Amino acid sequence: MRRLLAPSLILAATLAAASAHAATPKDALVMAWNLDALITLDPAQIGEVNGNDIMINVCNRLVQPNIKDVAKIEPQLAESWSTSADGMTLTFKMRKDLKFPSGKAATAHDAAWSLKRAIHLNFGNAANLKEWGFSSEKADQQFVATDDHTLVVKMDKPYPVGLVMSAAFSSNVASVLSKETGEKNAKTTDSKSDYGNGWFKTQSDCVGPYRVRTWNANDVVILEANDNYFGKKPGLKRVLIRHVPESGAQRLQLEKSDIDVGRLLSADDLKALATNKDVHIEQTVMHGFSYFAFNMGDPILANPKVREAFRYLVDYTGLEKSVMAYLGKARNSLVPIGAFGALDEKEGLPFKLDIDMAKKLLAEAGYPNGFSMKYILSANQFNPAVAQHIQANAAKAGIKLDLEQMADANLFTKMRAREFQIGQIGWGAGYPDAHSMISRHAYNPDNRLESKLAQYPSWRSAWFDENINKMTDEAMMEKDPAKRIATYKKIQEHMLHNGPMAYMFQTVRPIAIRKEVKDFAIGPFKVDYASARK
């Protein structure tokens, strides 16, 4: 009978039982988060933090970084890999015990189809493959399953293997989806297939420890353990992720044992929870940033002196100790501490609050009396407080900022369409190498509006620098680590003063966890739901 109940009734019954016993179910992990930015579950399309966080627990990739030592790449769906003598061919040997949740075998044919699918769909995540020479025109020759357990990948250049494994084959596009399910649910419009995107946007059929049972937008996501998973079975049968966008509500629910984990808490609520013996706060320094971006399509913001003036309107260290406590570390360089090639902490934080310097730069730019700008931002978490801080300092320099708060989904849509002047937002690097940030925030392969490279923040800001592109390409192919680091340093120093983003804080991810939850493995690139137990 339980199988026949609607998912919403199961959820209601679960939560009612939890409330009655003043604790969450013994076999479930209950998390509170803000789900308003969750717009797709398709690994080829995901561009949001919460979508990636959820689906990395649903869809394994060919390889993965070690959860703690992220510089180490480990086997996952592929048990091994090798490179040809000329460096142009990668051969993955797939595990022979891979199964989809239905029990059907997952093979190298599914893996090849999934990679080609990501390229053909050409959503933002296709860039994770296209930047390494893979293309829709050549995909059938570049990704070939020679048998059920062998995937052969043909490359156009002998890229450094470690870099391409991290950048491409541990990313979302290296998830193995069911070819049969994708083709069965594919829709064709104007002779173009969607490769099942309409179906995969809300459901899952891939190889991983969990499967998606339910997603009700702005309400709840329910994951259930995949009984046919090849690896260690999840410690808990279900994961319930509830949409609770208010920090105060999450704190109250943690204190009352209504949830196990809080994922979106303010500095004040985190400080209060830090004194609660029943709650542990896990802080992870992430490879990502909070920053504000300039649209260089605006003639005022196209002036580098104007952009540099804004960098002197933030009290980075003051905010780090107040609004950003538990949430961020002051940093101005686009490459995070902990990544290969990053500037050190001192080099990476050259700016400080200096209204007089901002005024001087504005006058040199031809705007001694300032100007007015629209500044869009998320209504969530610390964003309003940071934006109001910048607004107040900007006013002292003669700049009038009109703040507009909005839901994350609306913010992302506007910025991805270049429909903004200044926007405050965040970004997470995909892997622990300077190339991860530089290849998206400094490099821009095609600045034309019609190219619609929405997953390149550089494109969103209409930033294009031919010399930076050239240096990025050179560093990508450089096999001498010292030379790569030297090139990355030059790029970072240029972007610090000229780039289209003003980086403020390297992200710190605080997760508040009830004491009943044990062995919850958390790293910079993965929150491992399957490791948690009670």
CSV table of C-alpha atoms in Angstrom, one decimal, residues 139-435:
chain,number,residue,atom,x,y,z
A,139,ALA,CA,31.2,13.7,-31.4
A,140,ASP,CA,30.4,10.4,-33.0
A,141,GLN,CA,34.1,9.9,-33.8
A,142,GLN,CA,35.3,11.4,-30.5
A,143,PHE,CA,33.3,9.2,-28.1
A,144,VAL,CA,33.1,5.6,-29.1
A,145,ALA,CA,32.1,2.5,-27.1
A,146,THR,CA,34.1,-0.3,-28.6
A,147,ASP,CA,32.4,-2.9,-26.3
A,148,ASP,CA,30.1,-2.8,-23.2
A,149,HIS,CA,33.0,-1.9,-20.9
A,150,THR,CA,35.4,0.2,-23.0
A,151,LEU,CA,34.9,3.9,-23.8
A,152,VAL,CA,37.5,5.4,-26.2
A,153,VAL,CA,37.9,9.2,-26.3
A,154,LYS,CA,39.7,10.8,-29.2
A,155,MET,CA,41.1,14.3,-28.5
A,156,ASP,CA,42.3,17.0,-30.9
A,157,LYS,CA,45.4,17.9,-28.9
A,158,PRO,CA,47.6,16.1,-26.2
A,159,TYR,CA,46.1,18.0,-23.3
A,160,PRO,CA,47.6,17.5,-19.8
A,161,VAL,CA,45.8,14.4,-18.7
A,162,GLY,CA,45.3,15.4,-15.1
A,163,LEU,CA,43.8,18.7,-16.1
A,164,VAL,CA,41.3,17.2,-18.7
A,165,MET,CA,40.3,14.5,-16.2
A,166,SER,CA,39.4,17.1,-13.6
A,167,ALA,CA,37.8,19.6,-15.9
A,168,ALA,CA,35.8,17.3,-18.2
A,169,PHE,CA,35.5,13.7,-16.9
A,170,SER,CA,34.7,14.5,-13.2
A,171,SER,CA,32.1,17.1,-14.2
A,172,ASN,CA,28.3,16.9,-14.7
A,173,VAL,CA,28.6,16.0,-18.3
A,174,ALA,CA,30.5,12.8,-17.4
A,175,SER,CA,27.4,11.4,-15.7
A,176,VAL,CA,26.1,8.2,-17.3
A,177,LEU,CA,22.4,8.5,-18.1
A,178,SER,CA,20.3,5.7,-19.6
A,179,LYS,CA,20.4,5.9,-23.4
A,180,GLU,CA,17.2,3.8,-23.6
A,181,THR,CA,15.3,6.2,-21.3
A,182,GLY,CA,16.6,9.3,-23.1
A,183,GLU,CA,15.7,8.0,-26.5
A,184,LYS,CA,12.3,6.8,-25.3
A,185,ASN,CA,11.4,10.2,-23.9
A,186,ALA,CA,13.0,12.4,-26.5
A,187,LYS,CA,10.9,15.1,-28.1
A,188,THR,CA,11.7,16.5,-31.6
A,189,THR,CA,11.1,20.2,-32.5
A,190,ASP,CA,12.2,21.6,-35.8
A,191,SER,CA,14.0,18.3,-36.6
A,192,LYS,CA,16.1,18.7,-33.4
A,193,SER,CA,15.9,16.1,-30.6
A,194,ASP,CA,15.9,17.2,-27.0
A,195,TYR,CA,17.6,13.9,-26.1
A,196,GLY,CA,15.0,13.5,-23.3
A,197,ASN,CA,15.8,16.8,-21.7
A,198,GLY,CA,12.1,17.4,-20.9
A,199,TRP,CA,12.1,14.2,-18.9
A,200,PHE,CA,15.5,14.5,-17.3
A,201,LYS,CA,14.8,18.0,-16.1
A,202,THR,CA,12.5,16.6,-13.4
A,203,GLN,CA,13.5,12.9,-13.1
A,204,SER,CA,16.6,10.8,-13.0
A,205,ASP,CA,17.8,7.5,-14.6
A,206,CYS,CA,21.5,7.3,-14.0
A,207,VAL,CA,24.1,5.4,-12.0
A,208,GLY,CA,24.4,6.7,-8.4
A,209,PRO,CA,23.6,5.9,-4.7
A,210,TYR,CA,20.2,7.7,-4.9
A,211,ARG,CA,17.5,8.2,-7.4
A,212,VAL,CA,15.0,11.2,-7.5
A,213,ARG,CA,11.6,10.1,-6.3
A,214,THR,CA,9.9,13.5,-6.1
A,215,TRP,CA,10.7,17.1,-7.0
A,216,ASN,CA,8.0,19.7,-6.2
A,217,ALA,CA,9.3,23.1,-7.2
A,218,ASN,CA,9.9,25.5,-4.3
A,219,ASP,CA,8.7,22.8,-1.9
A,220,VAL,CA,10.7,19.6,-1.6
A,221,VAL,CA,13.1,17.1,-3.3
A,222,ILE,CA,12.9,13.5,-2.1
A,223,LEU,CA,15.7,11.1,-2.9
A,224,GLU,CA,15.5,7.3,-2.4
A,225,ALA,CA,18.4,4.9,-2.1
A,226,ASN,CA,19.2,3.0,-5.3
A,227,ASP,CA,19.0,-0.7,-4.3
A,228,ASN,CA,21.0,-1.6,-7.4
A,229,TYR,CA,23.9,0.7,-6.7
A,230,PHE,CA,27.3,-1.0,-7.2
A,231,GLY,CA,29.1,0.8,-4.4
A,232,LYS,CA,28.6,1.1,-0.7
A,233,LYS,CA,24.9,1.4,0.1
A,234,PRO,CA,23.8,4.7,1.5
A,235,GLY,CA,23.6,5.0,5.2
A,236,LEU,CA,20.1,6.3,5.1
A,237,LYS,CA,17.2,5.2,2.8
A,238,ARG,CA,15.9,8.6,2.0
A,239,VAL,CA,17.0,12.2,1.7
A,240,LEU,CA,14.3,14.9,2.1
A,241,ILE,CA,15.4,18.4,1.1
A,242,ARG,CA,12.8,21.0,2.2
A,243,HIS,CA,12.5,24.5,0.8
A,244,VAL,CA,13.0,26.7,3.9
A,245,PRO,CA,14.5,30.0,2.6
A,246,GLU,CA,14.5,31.9,5.9
A,247,SER,CA,17.6,31.5,8.1
A,248,GLY,CA,15.6,32.0,11.3
A,249,ALA,CA,13.2,29.3,10.4
A,250,GLN,CA,16.0,26.9,9.7
A,251,ARG,CA,17.6,27.6,13.0
A,252,LEU,CA,14.3,27.0,14.9
A,253,GLN,CA,13.8,23.7,13.1
A,254,LEU,CA,17.3,22.6,13.9
A,255,GLU,CA,16.8,23.5,17.6
A,256,LYS,CA,13.4,21.6,17.6
A,257,SER,CA,14.9,18.5,15.8
A,258,ASP,CA,12.5,19.0,12.9
A,259,ILE,CA,15.4,18.9,10.5
A,260,ASP,CA,18.8,17.2,10.6
A,261,VAL,CA,20.8,19.7,8.5
A,262,GLY,CA,20.5,23.5,7.9
A,263,ARG,CA,22.1,24.7,4.6
A,264,LEU,CA,21.3,28.4,4.5
A,265,LEU,CA,22.0,30.2,7.8
A,266,SER,CA,23.0,33.8,8.5
A,267,ALA,CA,26.0,34.7,10.5
A,268,ASP,CA,23.9,35.7,13.5
A,269,ASP,CA,22.0,32.4,13.5
A,270,LEU,CA,25.2,30.4,13.0
A,271,LYS,CA,26.8,32.2,16.0
A,272,ALA,CA,23.7,31.3,18.1
A,273,LEU,CA,23.8,27.7,17.0
A,274,ALA,CA,27.6,27.5,17.8
A,275,THR,CA,26.7,27.5,21.5
A,276,ASN,CA,24.1,24.6,21.1
A,277,LYS,CA,25.6,21.3,22.2
A,278,ASP,CA,23.2,19.4,20.0
A,279,VAL,CA,24.4,21.1,16.8
A,280,HIS,CA,27.8,21.0,15.0
A,281,ILE,CA,28.7,23.5,12.4
A,282,GLU,CA,30.9,22.1,9.6
A,283,GLN,CA,32.8,24.9,7.8
A,284,THR,CA,34.4,24.2,4.4
A,285,VAL,CA,36.5,26.7,2.5
A,286,MET,CA,35.2,26.4,-1.1
A,287,HIS,CA,36.7,27.0,-4.5
A,288,GLY,CA,34.2,29.8,-5.2
A,289,PHE,CA,33.4,33.4,-4.7
A,290,SER,CA,30.9,36.1,-3.9
A,291,TYR,CA,31.4,39.0,-6.2
A,292,PHE,CA,29.7,41.8,-8.1
A,293,ALA,CA,29.9,41.8,-11.9
A,294,PHE,CA,29.9,44.8,-14.4
A,295,ASN,CA,28.2,44.7,-17.8
A,296,MET,CA,30.8,46.2,-20.1
A,297,GLY,CA,28.1,46.8,-22.6
A,298,ASP,CA,27.4,49.9,-20.5
A,299,PRO,CA,29.7,52.7,-21.7
A,300,ILE,CA,30.4,53.9,-18.1
A,301,LEU,CA,31.3,50.4,-16.8
A,302,ALA,CA,33.4,49.8,-19.9
A,303,ASN,CA,35.9,52.2,-18.4
A,304,PRO,CA,38.5,50.2,-16.3
A,305,LYS,CA,39.1,53.1,-13.9
A,306,VAL,CA,35.3,53.1,-13.0
A,307,ARG,CA,35.5,49.3,-12.4
A,308,GLU,CA,38.6,49.8,-10.2
A,309,ALA,CA,36.9,52.6,-8.3
A,310,PHE,CA,34.2,50.2,-7.2
A,311,ARG,CA,36.9,47.9,-5.8
A,312,TYR,CA,37.7,50.6,-3.2
A,313,LEU,CA,34.1,50.8,-2.0
A,314,VAL,CA,34.2,47.6,0.1
A,315,ASP,CA,35.5,47.1,3.6
A,316,TYR,CA,36.5,43.5,2.9
A,317,THR,CA,38.1,42.6,6.2
A,318,GLY,CA,35.4,44.4,8.2
A,319,LEU,CA,32.6,42.5,6.5
A,320,GLU,CA,34.5,39.2,6.9
A,321,LYS,CA,34.3,39.7,10.6
A,322,SER,CA,30.7,40.7,10.7
A,323,VAL,CA,28.2,39.9,8.0
A,324,MET,CA,30.4,37.3,6.4
A,325,ALA,CA,31.4,35.5,9.6
A,326,TYR,CA,31.2,31.7,8.9
A,327,LEU,CA,30.4,32.5,5.3
A,328,GLY,CA,33.4,34.0,3.5
A,329,LYS,CA,37.1,35.0,3.6
A,330,ALA,CA,38.2,38.3,2.0
A,331,ARG,CA,39.8,37.8,-1.4
A,332,ASN,CA,40.1,39.8,-4.6
A,333,SER,CA,41.9,37.5,-7.0
A,334,LEU,CA,39.7,35.3,-9.2
A,335,VAL,CA,41.6,32.1,-8.3
A,336,PRO,CA,40.8,30.7,-4.9
A,337,ILE,CA,43.3,29.8,-2.2
A,338,GLY,CA,43.8,26.1,-2.4
A,339,ALA,CA,43.8,25.9,-6.3
A,340,PHE,CA,46.9,25.2,-8.3
A,341,GLY,CA,48.4,28.6,-9.4
A,342,ALA,CA,46.6,30.8,-7.0
A,343,LEU,CA,48.2,34.1,-5.7
A,344,ASP,CA,49.0,33.9,-2.0
A,345,GLU,CA,46.7,35.5,0.6
A,346,LYS,CA,48.5,38.9,0.6
A,347,GLU,CA,48.8,39.2,-3.2
A,348,GLY,CA,45.2,38.1,-3.6
A,349,LEU,CA,43.8,40.9,-1.4
A,350,PRO,CA,45.3,44.3,-2.6
A,351,PHE,CA,42.2,46.4,-2.2
A,352,LYS,CA,40.6,48.0,0.9
A,353,LEU,CA,37.9,50.5,1.6
A,354,ASP,CA,39.2,53.9,0.4
A,355,ILE,CA,36.6,56.5,-0.6
A,356,ASP,CA,39.2,59.1,-1.6
A,357,MET,CA,40.9,56.6,-4.0
A,358,ALA,CA,37.5,55.8,-5.5
A,359,LYS,CA,36.8,59.5,-6.1
A,360,LYS,CA,40.2,60.0,-7.6
A,361,LEU,CA,39.7,57.1,-10.1
A,362,LEU,CA,36.2,58.3,-11.0
A,363,ALA,CA,37.5,61.8,-11.7
A,364,GLU,CA,40.3,60.4,-13.9
A,365,ALA,CA,37.6,58.3,-15.7
A,366,GLY,CA,35.6,61.5,-16.5
A,367,TYR,CA,32.9,61.2,-13.8
A,368,PRO,CA,33.9,63.6,-11.0
A,369,ASN,CA,30.2,64.0,-10.1
A,370,GLY,CA,29.4,60.3,-10.2
A,371,PHE,CA,26.5,58.6,-12.0
A,372,SER,CA,23.5,56.3,-11.3
A,373,MET,CA,23.4,52.6,-11.8
A,374,LYS,CA,21.0,49.7,-11.2
A,375,TYR,CA,22.4,47.0,-9.0
A,376,ILE,CA,20.6,43.6,-8.9
A,377,LEU,CA,21.1,40.9,-6.2
A,378,SER,CA,19.7,37.9,-4.5
A,379,ALA,CA,17.3,38.5,-1.7
A,380,ASN,CA,18.8,35.6,0.2
A,381,GLN,CA,21.3,35.3,3.0
A,382,PHE,CA,24.0,38.0,3.3
A,383,ASN,CA,23.5,39.6,-0.1
A,384,PRO,CA,21.3,42.5,0.9
A,385,ALA,CA,23.5,43.5,3.8
A,386,VAL,CA,26.6,43.5,1.6
A,387,ALA,CA,24.9,45.4,-1.2
A,388,GLN,CA,23.6,48.0,1.2
A,389,HIS,CA,27.2,48.4,2.5
A,390,ILE,CA,28.4,49.0,-1.0
A,391,GLN,CA,25.5,51.3,-1.8
A,392,ALA,CA,26.3,53.5,1.3
A,393,ASN,CA,30.0,53.8,0.3
A,394,ALA,CA,29.2,54.4,-3.3
A,395,ALA,CA,27.0,57.4,-2.3
A,396,LYS,CA,30.0,58.9,-0.5
A,397,ALA,CA,31.9,58.7,-3.8
A,398,GLY,CA,29.0,60.3,-5.8
A,399,ILE,CA,27.5,57.1,-7.2
A,400,LYS,CA,23.8,56.4,-6.8
A,401,LEU,CA,23.0,52.7,-6.7
A,402,ASP,CA,19.5,51.6,-7.1
A,403,LEU,CA,19.3,48.1,-5.5
A,404,GLU,CA,16.8,45.5,-6.7
A,405,GLN,CA,16.5,42.3,-4.8
A,406,MET,CA,15.0,39.2,-6.4
A,407,ALA,CA,14.7,35.5,-6.3
A,408,ASP,CA,17.8,33.6,-7.3
A,409,ALA,CA,16.2,32.1,-10.4
A,410,ASN,CA,15.3,35.6,-11.7
A,411,LEU,CA,18.8,36.9,-10.9
A,412,PHE,CA,20.4,34.1,-12.8
A,413,THR,CA,18.1,34.6,-15.8
A,414,LYS,CA,18.9,38.3,-16.0
A,415,MET,CA,22.6,37.9,-15.7
A,416,ARG,CA,22.8,35.0,-18.2
A,417,ALA,CA,21.0,37.2,-20.7
A,418,ARG,CA,23.2,40.3,-20.1
A,419,GLU,CA,20.2,42.2,-18.8
A,420,PHE,CA,21.9,44.0,-16.0
A,421,GLN,CA,24.3,46.8,-15.3
A,422,ILE,CA,25.8,45.6,-12.0
A,423,GLY,CA,24.9,42.2,-10.4
A,424,GLN,CA,25.9,40.6,-7.2
A,425,ILE,CA,26.2,36.9,-7.4
A,426,GLY,CA,28.3,33.8,-6.6
A,427,TRP,CA,30.3,31.2,-8.6
A,428,GLY,CA,31.9,27.9,-7.7
A,429,ALA,CA,34.9,26.5,-9.5
A,430,GLY,CA,34.5,23.1,-11.0
A,431,TYR,CA,38.0,21.7,-10.0
A,432,PRO,CA,41.1,22.8,-8.0
A,433,ASP,CA,43.1,24.5,-10.7
A,434,ALA,CA,43.5,28.1,-11.7
A,435,HIS,CA,42.2,27.2,-15.2
